[in-house]
Amino acid sequence: MAANKKLLVLPGDGIGPEVMGEVSRVVEWFGDRRALKFETEEGLVGGAAIDAQGTPLADATMAKAMDADAVLLGAVGGPKWDNLPFEQKPERGLLRLRKDMALFANLRPAICFDALVEASSLKAEIVAGLDIMILRELTGGVYFGTPRGIETLADGTRRGINTQVYTTPEIHRVARVGFELARKRSNKLCSVEKANVMESGVLWREEVQKLHDAEYGDVELTHMYADNCAMQLVRAPKQFDVIVTDNLFGDMLSDQAAMLTGSLGMLPSASLGDPDETGRRKALYEPVHGTAPDIAGQGQANPIACVLSFAMMLRYSLDLGGEADLVETAVRNVLASGKRTADIAAPGEAALSTAEMGAAVLAELETLGA
Ligand code: IPM
Ligand code: MG
């Protein structure tokens, strides 16, 4: 590659630093063995940034994120900061990154590795071979809509308000990503909303259909209400290929889809903006799991979701699909050899630590690709 790629690493809180530690070793491995040099900088986000800098995301860190070829994030939040005022919570740091970088397309693939079929809480035949993509709109909807807030009425009653709002460009740009993704997969897109009760859902459905009819007639488009989608995801998840949905429904459905794959510790994600004049997209990669305060600092966390997020970075930000395949194959082989962290181990089965799982992935990379 011509110039070194600029990578901003934001480990965050809870198990974030632990899983990111293993990913850093994978990043270094690519530098040493595959001549893929990154200019890596590390920064603070979330509670870690609150403690050190008094804000969940310092302006200087935000500026570095804007300038980076890709941002790799661990997780943010934790009980220590739960009682802070809303605007100062760790989560605001992550939401600011998403909003200011205009990362409207959040790709959350849910793939059930053969070796983990038994780790899912669903029957093996329901999840075996599962490979779906949830595309979540990430910069609009009720997460950012105004008016919002908590007010006290004249009679002392308190009222909390959030606003679900979408415009046609917001719907079109994410639906377009959905159609393009579907074309590269099994050519099926399911658009999910609550058009039976929400005007924003009616608009969503109409506009996705319009875009389909105008430009993507070759893709098989269906529409589904979000409650039905939640049910179908556990009844027969393999009916789906790509699901496109709004910010809030996507948040919930992607957690649900994660459990189909055995563990939330397995699910990576990519958050992408529109390409600029040079074709470069702003991008942030993060595991879907959160900070898992109950196991933080104990070296038990599964680093695979974060490792697979790095693989998504290779694929979507650096256009290095072959290198991404290498990482994914290494993970698949490690799982096939029976290695498990606690979240995916069967009851009574021995579990690897975070570092041991990281080492196992590195050893497999070494075998596959050095
Ligand atoms: C996610 C998380 C975040 C969200 C939180 C940490 C703000 O649940 O990425 O799914 O709600 O979007
Ligand atoms: Mg979530």
Tab-separated table of C-alpha atoms and ligand atoms in Angstrom:
chain	number	residue	atom	x	y	z
A	1	MET	CA	0.000	0.000	0.000
A	2	ALA	CA	1.153	3.534	-0.729
A	3	ALA	CA	0.737	5.493	2.510
A	4	ASN	CA	0.315	4.044	5.974
A	5	LYS	CA	-3.328	4.020	6.973
A	6	LYS	CA	-4.262	6.115	9.984
A	7	LEU	CA	-6.012	4.077	12.626
A	8	LEU	CA	-7.525	5.612	15.759
A	9	VAL	CA	-8.007	3.075	18.552
A	10	LEU	CA	-10.503	3.942	21.307
A	11	PRO	CA	-10.639	1.079	23.818
A	12	GLY	CA	-13.223	2.759	26.080
A	13	ASP	CA	-14.572	1.119	29.230
A	14	GLY	CA	-15.289	-2.234	30.863
A	15	ILE	CA	-14.058	-5.133	28.744
A	16	GLY	CA	-13.226	-2.693	25.903
A	17	PRO	CA	-9.512	-2.342	26.801
A	18	GLU	CA	-9.153	-6.114	27.327
A	19	VAL	CA	-10.583	-7.153	23.963
A	20	MET	CA	-8.800	-4.280	22.199
A	21	GLY	CA	-5.501	-5.487	23.632
A	22	GLU	CA	-5.881	-8.698	21.646
A	23	VAL	CA	-6.894	-6.833	18.504
A	24	SER	CA	-3.774	-4.668	18.786
A	25	ARG	CA	-1.710	-7.843	18.572
A	26	VAL	CA	-3.567	-8.802	15.398
A	27	VAL	CA	-2.950	-5.317	13.970
A	28	GLU	CA	0.771	-5.675	14.769
A	29	TRP	CA	0.822	-9.105	13.188
A	30	PHE	CA	-0.396	-7.600	9.911
A	31	GLY	CA	2.386	-5.026	10.123
A	32	ASP	CA	5.087	-7.621	10.784
A	33	ARG	CA	3.925	-10.406	8.534
A	34	ARG	CA	1.817	-8.852	5.796
A	35	ALA	CA	3.545	-5.496	5.379
A	36	LEU	CA	0.327	-3.744	6.244
A	37	LYS	CA	1.571	-0.813	8.268
A	38	PHE	CA	-0.809	1.275	10.275
A	39	GLU	CA	-0.147	4.615	11.866
A	40	THR	CA	-1.948	3.797	15.091
A	41	GLU	CA	-2.953	6.328	17.716
A	42	GLU	CA	-4.846	5.582	20.881
A	43	GLY	CA	-7.431	7.853	22.527
A	44	LEU	CA	-10.023	8.001	25.272
A	45	VAL	CA	-13.775	7.710	24.952
A	46	GLY	CA	-16.672	7.168	27.352
A	47	GLY	CA	-16.112	6.811	31.075
A	48	ALA	CA	-12.346	6.634	30.621
A	49	ALA	CA	-12.454	10.048	28.948
A	50	ILE	CA	-14.796	11.449	31.612
A	51	ASP	CA	-12.368	10.408	34.355
A	52	ALA	CA	-9.262	11.754	32.620
A	53	GLN	CA	-10.595	14.695	30.604
A	54	GLY	CA	-13.949	15.582	32.134
A	55	THR	CA	-15.927	14.830	28.966
A	56	PRO	CA	-16.993	11.584	27.212
A	57	LEU	CA	-15.227	12.681	24.028
A	58	ALA	CA	-12.683	15.509	23.911
A	59	ASP	CA	-12.689	17.789	20.846
A	60	ALA	CA	-9.101	16.764	20.096
A	61	THR	CA	-10.138	13.092	19.984
A	62	MET	CA	-13.098	13.962	17.764
A	63	ALA	CA	-10.723	15.772	15.390
A	64	LYS	CA	-8.456	12.719	15.215
A	65	ALA	CA	-11.453	10.527	14.441
A	66	MET	CA	-12.424	12.831	11.563
A	67	ASP	CA	-8.910	12.597	10.192
A	68	ALA	CA	-8.448	8.815	10.574
A	69	ASP	CA	-8.910	6.263	7.810
A	70	ALA	CA	-10.760	4.175	10.361
A	71	VAL	CA	-11.683	4.218	14.037
A	72	LEU	CA	-11.673	1.025	16.085
A	73	LEU	CA	-13.731	1.253	19.278
A	74	GLY	CA	-14.134	-1.159	22.207
A	75	ALA	CA	-17.181	-0.267	24.301
A	76	VAL	CA	-18.425	2.598	26.465
A	77	GLY	CA	-20.365	2.938	29.713
A	78	GLY	CA	-20.589	1.352	33.129
A	79	PRO	CA	-22.240	1.580	36.544
A	80	LYS	CA	-19.676	4.106	37.763
A	81	TRP	CA	-21.106	6.762	35.430
A	82	ASP	CA	-24.789	5.742	35.499
A	83	ASN	CA	-25.894	8.645	37.636
A	84	LEU	CA	-24.314	11.417	35.601
A	85	PRO	CA	-26.606	13.887	33.849
A	86	PHE	CA	-27.718	12.548	30.472
A	87	GLU	CA	-25.523	14.864	28.365
A	88	GLN	CA	-22.389	13.813	30.266
A	89	LYS	CA	-22.851	10.042	30.141
A	90	PRO	CA	-20.206	7.836	28.483
A	91	GLU	CA	-22.670	6.842	25.724
A	92	ARG	CA	-22.753	10.460	24.524
A	93	GLY	CA	-19.150	10.048	23.372
A	94	LEU	CA	-20.085	7.197	21.062
A	95	LEU	CA	-23.225	8.956	19.819
A	96	ARG	CA	-21.181	12.079	19.031
A	97	LEU	CA	-18.698	10.035	16.998
A	98	ARG	CA	-21.539	8.484	15.009
A	99	LYS	CA	-23.327	11.802	14.466
A	100	ASP	CA	-20.351	14.086	13.710
A	101	MET	CA	-18.747	11.530	11.381
A	102	ALA	CA	-22.200	11.061	9.737
A	103	LEU	CA	-21.974	7.275	10.065
A	104	PHE	CA	-25.523	6.573	8.984
A	105	ALA	CA	-25.067	2.967	7.822
A	106	ASN	CA	-24.428	0.422	10.568
A	107	LEU	CA	-23.693	-3.076	9.293
A	108	ARG	CA	-24.223	-5.842	11.840
A	109	PRO	CA	-23.673	-9.257	10.304
A	110	ALA	CA	-24.987	-12.252	12.256
A	111	ILE	CA	-23.191	-15.390	11.170
A	112	CYS	CA	-23.496	-18.692	13.001
A	113	PHE	CA	-20.154	-20.492	12.793
A	114	ASP	CA	-20.629	-24.256	12.362
A	115	ALA	CA	-18.625	-24.946	15.503
A	116	LEU	CA	-20.993	-22.794	17.569
A	117	VAL	CA	-24.326	-24.208	16.449
A	118	GLU	CA	-24.747	-25.792	19.873
A	119	ALA	CA	-23.885	-22.556	21.711
A	120	SER	CA	-27.043	-20.807	20.519
A	121	SER	CA	-30.051	-20.852	22.796
A	122	LEU	CA	-32.069	-21.890	19.719
A	123	LYS	CA	-32.261	-25.360	18.217
A	124	ALA	CA	-29.327	-26.252	15.995
A	125	GLU	CA	-31.414	-26.668	12.834
A	126	ILE	CA	-32.835	-23.145	13.239
A	127	VAL	CA	-29.417	-21.463	13.264
A	128	ALA	CA	-27.053	-23.812	11.384
A	129	GLY	CA	-25.637	-22.005	8.357
A	130	LEU	CA	-27.191	-18.673	9.369
A	131	ASP	CA	-25.700	-15.658	7.566
A	132	ILE	CA	-27.766	-12.489	7.737
A	133	MET	CA	-26.923	-8.794	7.702
A	134	ILE	CA	-28.772	-6.256	9.792
A	135	LEU	CA	-28.372	-2.772	8.413
A	136	ARG	CA	-29.279	-0.243	11.085
A	137	GLU	CA	-29.787	3.467	10.376
A	138	LEU	CA	-27.457	5.094	12.889
A	139	THR	CA	-27.672	8.891	12.871
A	140	GLY	CA	-31.389	9.608	12.890
A	141	GLY	CA	-34.677	8.522	14.406
A	142	VAL	CA	-35.520	8.667	18.069
A	143	TYR	CA	-31.841	8.676	19.089
A	144	PHE	CA	-31.378	12.218	17.820
A	145	GLY	CA	-34.875	13.581	17.057
A	146	THR	CA	-36.113	16.770	18.686
A	147	PRO	CA	-38.009	17.842	20.702
A	148	ARG	CA	-36.560	15.689	23.440
A	149	GLY	CA	-36.143	16.035	27.177
A	150	ILE	CA	-37.841	15.745	30.524
A	151	GLU	CA	-40.105	18.593	31.621
A	152	THR	CA	-42.225	19.361	34.635
A	153	LEU	CA	-45.750	20.513	33.922
A	154	ALA	CA	-47.625	23.184	35.891
A	155	ASP	CA	-49.340	20.569	38.059
A	156	GLY	CA	-45.997	18.980	38.949
A	157	THR	CA	-46.424	16.011	36.601
A	158	ARG	CA	-43.162	15.139	34.862
A	159	ARG	CA	-43.156	14.321	31.152
A	160	GLY	CA	-40.403	12.665	29.086
A	161	ILE	CA	-40.302	13.268	25.324
A	162	ASN	CA	-38.421	11.761	22.400
A	163	THR	CA	-39.165	12.187	18.738
A	164	GLN	CA	-39.018	9.605	15.985
A	165	VAL	CA	-38.254	11.516	12.797
A	166	TYR	CA	-36.952	10.575	9.333
A	167	THR	CA	-36.649	12.543	6.103
A	168	THR	CA	-36.640	11.131	2.573
A	169	PRO	CA	-32.860	11.607	2.049
A	170	GLU	CA	-32.143	9.826	5.333
A	171	ILE	CA	-34.328	6.896	4.294
A	172	HIS	CA	-32.982	6.757	0.737
A	173	ARG	CA	-29.299	6.782	1.634
A	174	VAL	CA	-29.559	3.881	4.064
A	175	ALA	CA	-31.964	1.926	1.834
A	176	ARG	CA	-29.499	2.379	-1.023
A	177	VAL	CA	-26.759	0.760	1.074
A	178	GLY	CA	-29.231	-2.047	1.816
A	179	PHE	CA	-29.983	-2.680	-1.861
A	180	GLU	CA	-26.272	-2.599	-2.746
A	181	LEU	CA	-25.446	-5.063	0.049
A	182	ALA	CA	-28.293	-7.358	-1.052
A	183	ARG	CA	-26.950	-7.374	-4.613
A	184	LYS	CA	-23.618	-8.691	-3.338
A	185	ARG	CA	-25.349	-11.381	-1.243
A	186	SER	CA	-28.565	-13.317	-1.908
A	187	ASN	CA	-30.339	-10.317	-3.460
A	188	LYS	CA	-33.079	-10.069	-0.829
A	189	LEU	CA	-33.860	-6.988	1.243
A	190	CYS	CA	-36.429	-6.867	4.035
A	191	SER	CA	-37.349	-3.373	5.176
A	192	VAL	CA	-38.601	-3.178	8.764
A	193	GLU	CA	-40.713	-0.477	10.498
A	194	LYS	CA	-44.055	-0.005	12.254
A	195	ALA	CA	-46.079	1.492	9.427
A	196	ASN	CA	-49.229	0.220	11.139
A	197	VAL	CA	-48.850	2.731	13.993
A	198	MET	CA	-46.189	5.308	13.062
A	199	GLU	CA	-46.253	7.956	10.317
A	200	SER	CA	-42.467	7.820	10.139
A	201	GLY	CA	-42.932	4.116	9.426
A	202	VAL	CA	-45.413	4.821	6.630
A	203	LEU	CA	-42.937	7.226	5.055
A	204	TRP	CA	-40.097	4.720	5.500
A	205	ARG	CA	-42.072	1.970	3.749
A	206	GLU	CA	-43.230	4.208	0.860
A	207	GLU	CA	-39.771	5.650	0.207
A	208	VAL	CA	-37.956	2.305	0.312
A	209	GLN	CA	-40.524	0.950	-2.149
A	210	LYS	CA	-40.110	4.014	-4.433
A	211	LEU	CA	-36.342	3.650	-4.516
A	212	HIS	CA	-36.711	-0.035	-5.265
A	213	ASP	CA	-39.100	0.604	-8.159
A	214	ALA	CA	-36.906	3.361	-9.606
A	215	GLU	CA	-33.447	1.804	-9.291
A	216	TYR	CA	-33.347	-1.623	-7.673
A	217	GLY	CA	-36.110	-3.627	-9.368
A	218	ASP	CA	-33.744	-6.606	-9.605
A	219	VAL	CA	-33.590	-6.940	-5.792
A	220	GLU	CA	-36.370	-8.870	-4.061
A	221	LEU	CA	-37.877	-6.364	-1.592
A	222	THR	CA	-40.258	-7.226	1.248
A	223	HIS	CA	-41.629	-5.121	4.106
A	224	MET	CA	-42.213	-6.306	7.656
A	225	TYR	CA	-43.452	-4.802	10.913
A	226	ALA	CA	-40.743	-4.705	13.559
A	227	ASP	CA	-42.640	-6.822	16.088
A	228	ASN	CA	-43.211	-9.528	13.485
A	229	CYS	CA	-39.531	-9.309	12.502
A	230	ALA	CA	-38.505	-9.906	16.122
A	231	MET	CA	-40.698	-13.004	16.140
A	232	GLN	CA	-39.513	-14.256	12.724
A	233	LEU	CA	-35.878	-13.834	13.787
A	234	VAL	CA	-36.278	-16.524	16.425
A	235	ARG	CA	-38.803	-18.627	14.484
A	236	ALA	CA	-37.021	-18.900	11.147
A	237	PRO	CA	-34.028	-16.531	10.900
A	238	LYS	CA	-32.686	-18.047	7.687
A	239	GLN	CA	-35.601	-16.526	5.712
A	240	PHE	CA	-33.655	-13.227	5.860
A	241	ASP	CA	-30.697	-11.995	3.855
A	242	VAL	CA	-30.356	-8.227	4.474
A	243	ILE	CA	-32.654	-6.413	6.908
A	244	VAL	CA	-32.746	-2.607	6.764
A	245	THR	CA	-34.326	-0.757	9.646
A	246	ASP	CA	-34.243	2.405	11.730
A	247	ASN	CA	-31.968	3.285	14.627
A	248	LEU	CA	-34.049	2.006	17.550
A	249	PHE	CA	-35.468	-1.134	15.940
A	250	GLY	CA	-31.988	-1.896	14.614
A	251	ASP	CA	-30.530	-1.584	18.104
A	252	MET	CA	-32.945	-4.178	19.439
A	253	LEU	CA	-33.095	-6.560	16.494
A	254	SER	CA	-29.314	-6.721	16.230
A	255	ASP	CA	-28.948	-7.751	19.892
A	256	GLN	CA	-31.529	-10.424	19.253
A	257	ALA	CA	-29.784	-11.596	16.087
A	258	ALA	CA	-26.514	-11.767	18.009
A	259	MET	CA	-27.871	-14.466	20.277
A	260	LEU	CA	-28.723	-16.606	17.250
A	261	THR	CA	-25.003	-16.871	16.664
A	262	GLY	CA	-24.308	-18.187	20.165
A	263	SER	CA	-23.099	-15.091	21.958
A	264	LEU	CA	-23.097	-11.329	21.827
A	265	GLY	CA	-19.332	-11.796	22.106
A	266	MET	CA	-19.246	-12.912	18.465
A	267	LEU	CA	-20.850	-9.986	16.667
A	268	PRO	CA	-18.779	-7.289	14.915
A	269	SER	CA	-20.083	-4.100	13.317
A	270	ALA	CA	-19.110	-1.429	10.831
A	271	SER	CA	-20.526	2.091	10.804
A	272	LEU	CA	-20.022	3.876	7.508
A	273	GLY	CA	-20.601	7.333	6.052
A	274	ASP	CA	-21.028	8.347	2.433
A	275	PRO	CA	-17.891	8.234	0.279
A	276	ASP	CA	-16.140	11.618	-0.249
A	277	GLU	CA	-14.685	12.898	-3.580
A	278	THR	CA	-11.765	10.496	-3.261
A	279	GLY	CA	-14.054	7.536	-2.571
A	280	ARG	CA	-12.999	7.340	1.073
A	281	ARG	CA	-15.729	6.720	3.639
A	282	LYS	CA	-15.482	7.755	7.255
A	283	ALA	CA	-15.786	4.589	9.274
A	284	LEU	CA	-15.940	3.237	12.786
A	285	TYR	CA	-15.698	-0.426	13.741
A	286	GLU	CA	-16.880	-1.828	17.052
A	287	PRO	CA	-18.071	-5.055	18.600
A	288	VAL	CA	-21.829	-5.073	19.239
A	289	HIS	CA	-21.355	-6.277	22.830
A	290	GLY	CA	-21.167	-3.589	25.470
A	291	THR	CA	-18.800	-3.098	28.386
A	292	ALA	CA	-20.002	-6.196	30.312
A	293	PRO	CA	-19.245	-4.647	33.743
A	294	ASP	CA	-19.928	-7.996	35.468
A	295	ILE	CA	-16.832	-9.591	33.930
A	296	ALA	CA	-14.685	-6.500	33.250
A	297	GLY	CA	-11.072	-6.691	34.374
A	298	GLN	CA	-11.169	-10.455	34.850
A	299	GLY	CA	-9.643	-11.517	31.547
A	300	GLN	CA	-12.706	-13.583	30.647
A	301	ALA	CA	-14.163	-11.560	27.801
A	302	ASN	CA	-14.392	-12.961	24.301
A	303	PRO	CA	-12.199	-10.859	21.966
A	304	ILE	CA	-13.654	-12.393	18.778
A	305	ALA	CA	-16.294	-9.719	18.086
A	306	CYS	CA	-13.575	-7.064	18.242
A	307	VAL	CA	-11.194	-9.137	16.098
A	308	LEU	CA	-13.970	-9.591	13.523
A	309	SER	CA	-14.636	-5.838	13.638
A	310	PHE	CA	-11.017	-5.337	12.582
A	311	ALA	CA	-11.663	-7.806	9.737
A	312	MET	CA	-14.623	-5.663	8.657
A	313	MET	CA	-12.264	-2.672	8.650
A	314	LEU	CA	-9.911	-4.475	6.291
A	315	ARG	CA	-12.854	-5.260	4.010
A	316	TYR	CA	-14.814	-2.005	4.027
A	317	SER	CA	-12.220	0.726	4.693
A	318	LEU	CA	-9.116	-0.731	3.064
A	319	ASP	CA	-10.731	-2.850	0.352
A	320	LEU	CA	-8.592	-5.801	1.484
A	321	GLY	CA	-11.182	-8.572	1.236
A	322	GLY	CA	-8.499	-11.279	1.069
A	323	GLU	CA	-6.900	-10.118	4.319
A	324	ALA	CA	-10.341	-9.921	5.952
A	325	ASP	CA	-11.010	-13.507	4.809
A	326	LEU	CA	-7.738	-14.515	6.452
A	327	VAL	CA	-8.844	-13.161	9.842
A	328	GLU	CA	-12.295	-14.713	9.521
A	329	THR	CA	-10.840	-18.081	8.534
A	330	ALA	CA	-8.460	-17.949	11.493
A	331	VAL	CA	-11.399	-17.351	13.847
A	332	ARG	CA	-13.422	-20.126	12.209
A	333	ASN	CA	-10.525	-22.599	12.561
A	334	VAL	CA	-9.890	-21.675	16.183
A	335	LEU	CA	-13.549	-22.324	16.977
A	336	ALA	CA	-13.527	-25.548	14.968
A	337	SER	CA	-10.587	-26.771	17.037
A	338	GLY	CA	-12.828	-26.531	20.096
A	339	LYS	CA	-11.318	-23.444	21.722
A	340	ARG	CA	-13.905	-21.450	23.671
A	341	THR	CA	-14.116	-18.405	25.911
A	342	ALA	CA	-16.596	-18.654	28.796
A	343	ASP	CA	-19.506	-17.067	26.898
A	344	ILE	CA	-19.493	-19.791	24.221
A	345	ALA	CA	-18.278	-22.751	26.286
A	346	ALA	CA	-20.703	-25.548	27.094
A	347	PRO	CA	-21.545	-25.962	30.790
A	348	GLY	CA	-18.595	-27.613	32.496
A	349	GLU	CA	-16.304	-27.106	29.489
A	350	ALA	CA	-12.916	-25.484	30.101
A	351	ALA	CA	-12.761	-21.855	28.933
A	352	LEU	CA	-9.858	-19.828	27.580
A	353	SER	CA	-9.031	-16.389	28.915
A	354	THR	CA	-9.223	-13.303	26.691
A	355	ALA	CA	-5.453	-13.405	26.162
A	356	GLU	CA	-5.454	-17.142	25.426
A	357	MET	CA	-8.146	-16.719	22.806
A	358	GLY	CA	-6.179	-13.814	21.298
A	359	ALA	CA	-3.062	-15.985	21.234
A	360	ALA	CA	-4.999	-18.824	19.579
A	361	VAL	CA	-6.175	-16.487	16.795
A	362	LEU	CA	-2.619	-15.205	16.296
A	363	ALA	CA	-1.216	-18.721	16.150
A	364	GLU	CA	-3.808	-19.639	13.531
A	365	LEU	CA	-3.004	-16.510	11.500
A	366	GLU	CA	0.628	-17.526	11.649
A	367	THR	CA	-0.221	-20.992	10.313
A	368	LEU	CA	-2.482	-19.655	7.589
A	369	GLY	CA	-0.745	-16.619	6.321
A	370	ALA	CA	2.774	-15.847	7.450
B	1	IPM	C1	-25.229	-0.265	20.424
B	1	IPM	C2	-25.333	0.217	21.842
B	1	IPM	C3	-25.446	1.735	21.837
B	1	IPM	C4	-26.739	2.103	21.137
B	1	IPM	C5	-25.347	2.414	23.223
B	1	IPM	C6	-24.076	2.031	23.942
B	1	IPM	C7	-25.468	3.901	23.109
B	1	IPM	O1	-26.405	-0.407	22.472
B	1	IPM	O2	-24.294	0.153	19.711
B	1	IPM	O3	-26.062	-1.065	20.001
B	1	IPM	O4	-27.821	2.123	21.765
B	1	IPM	O5	-26.692	2.383	19.943
B	2	MG	MG	-27.377	-1.917	21.317
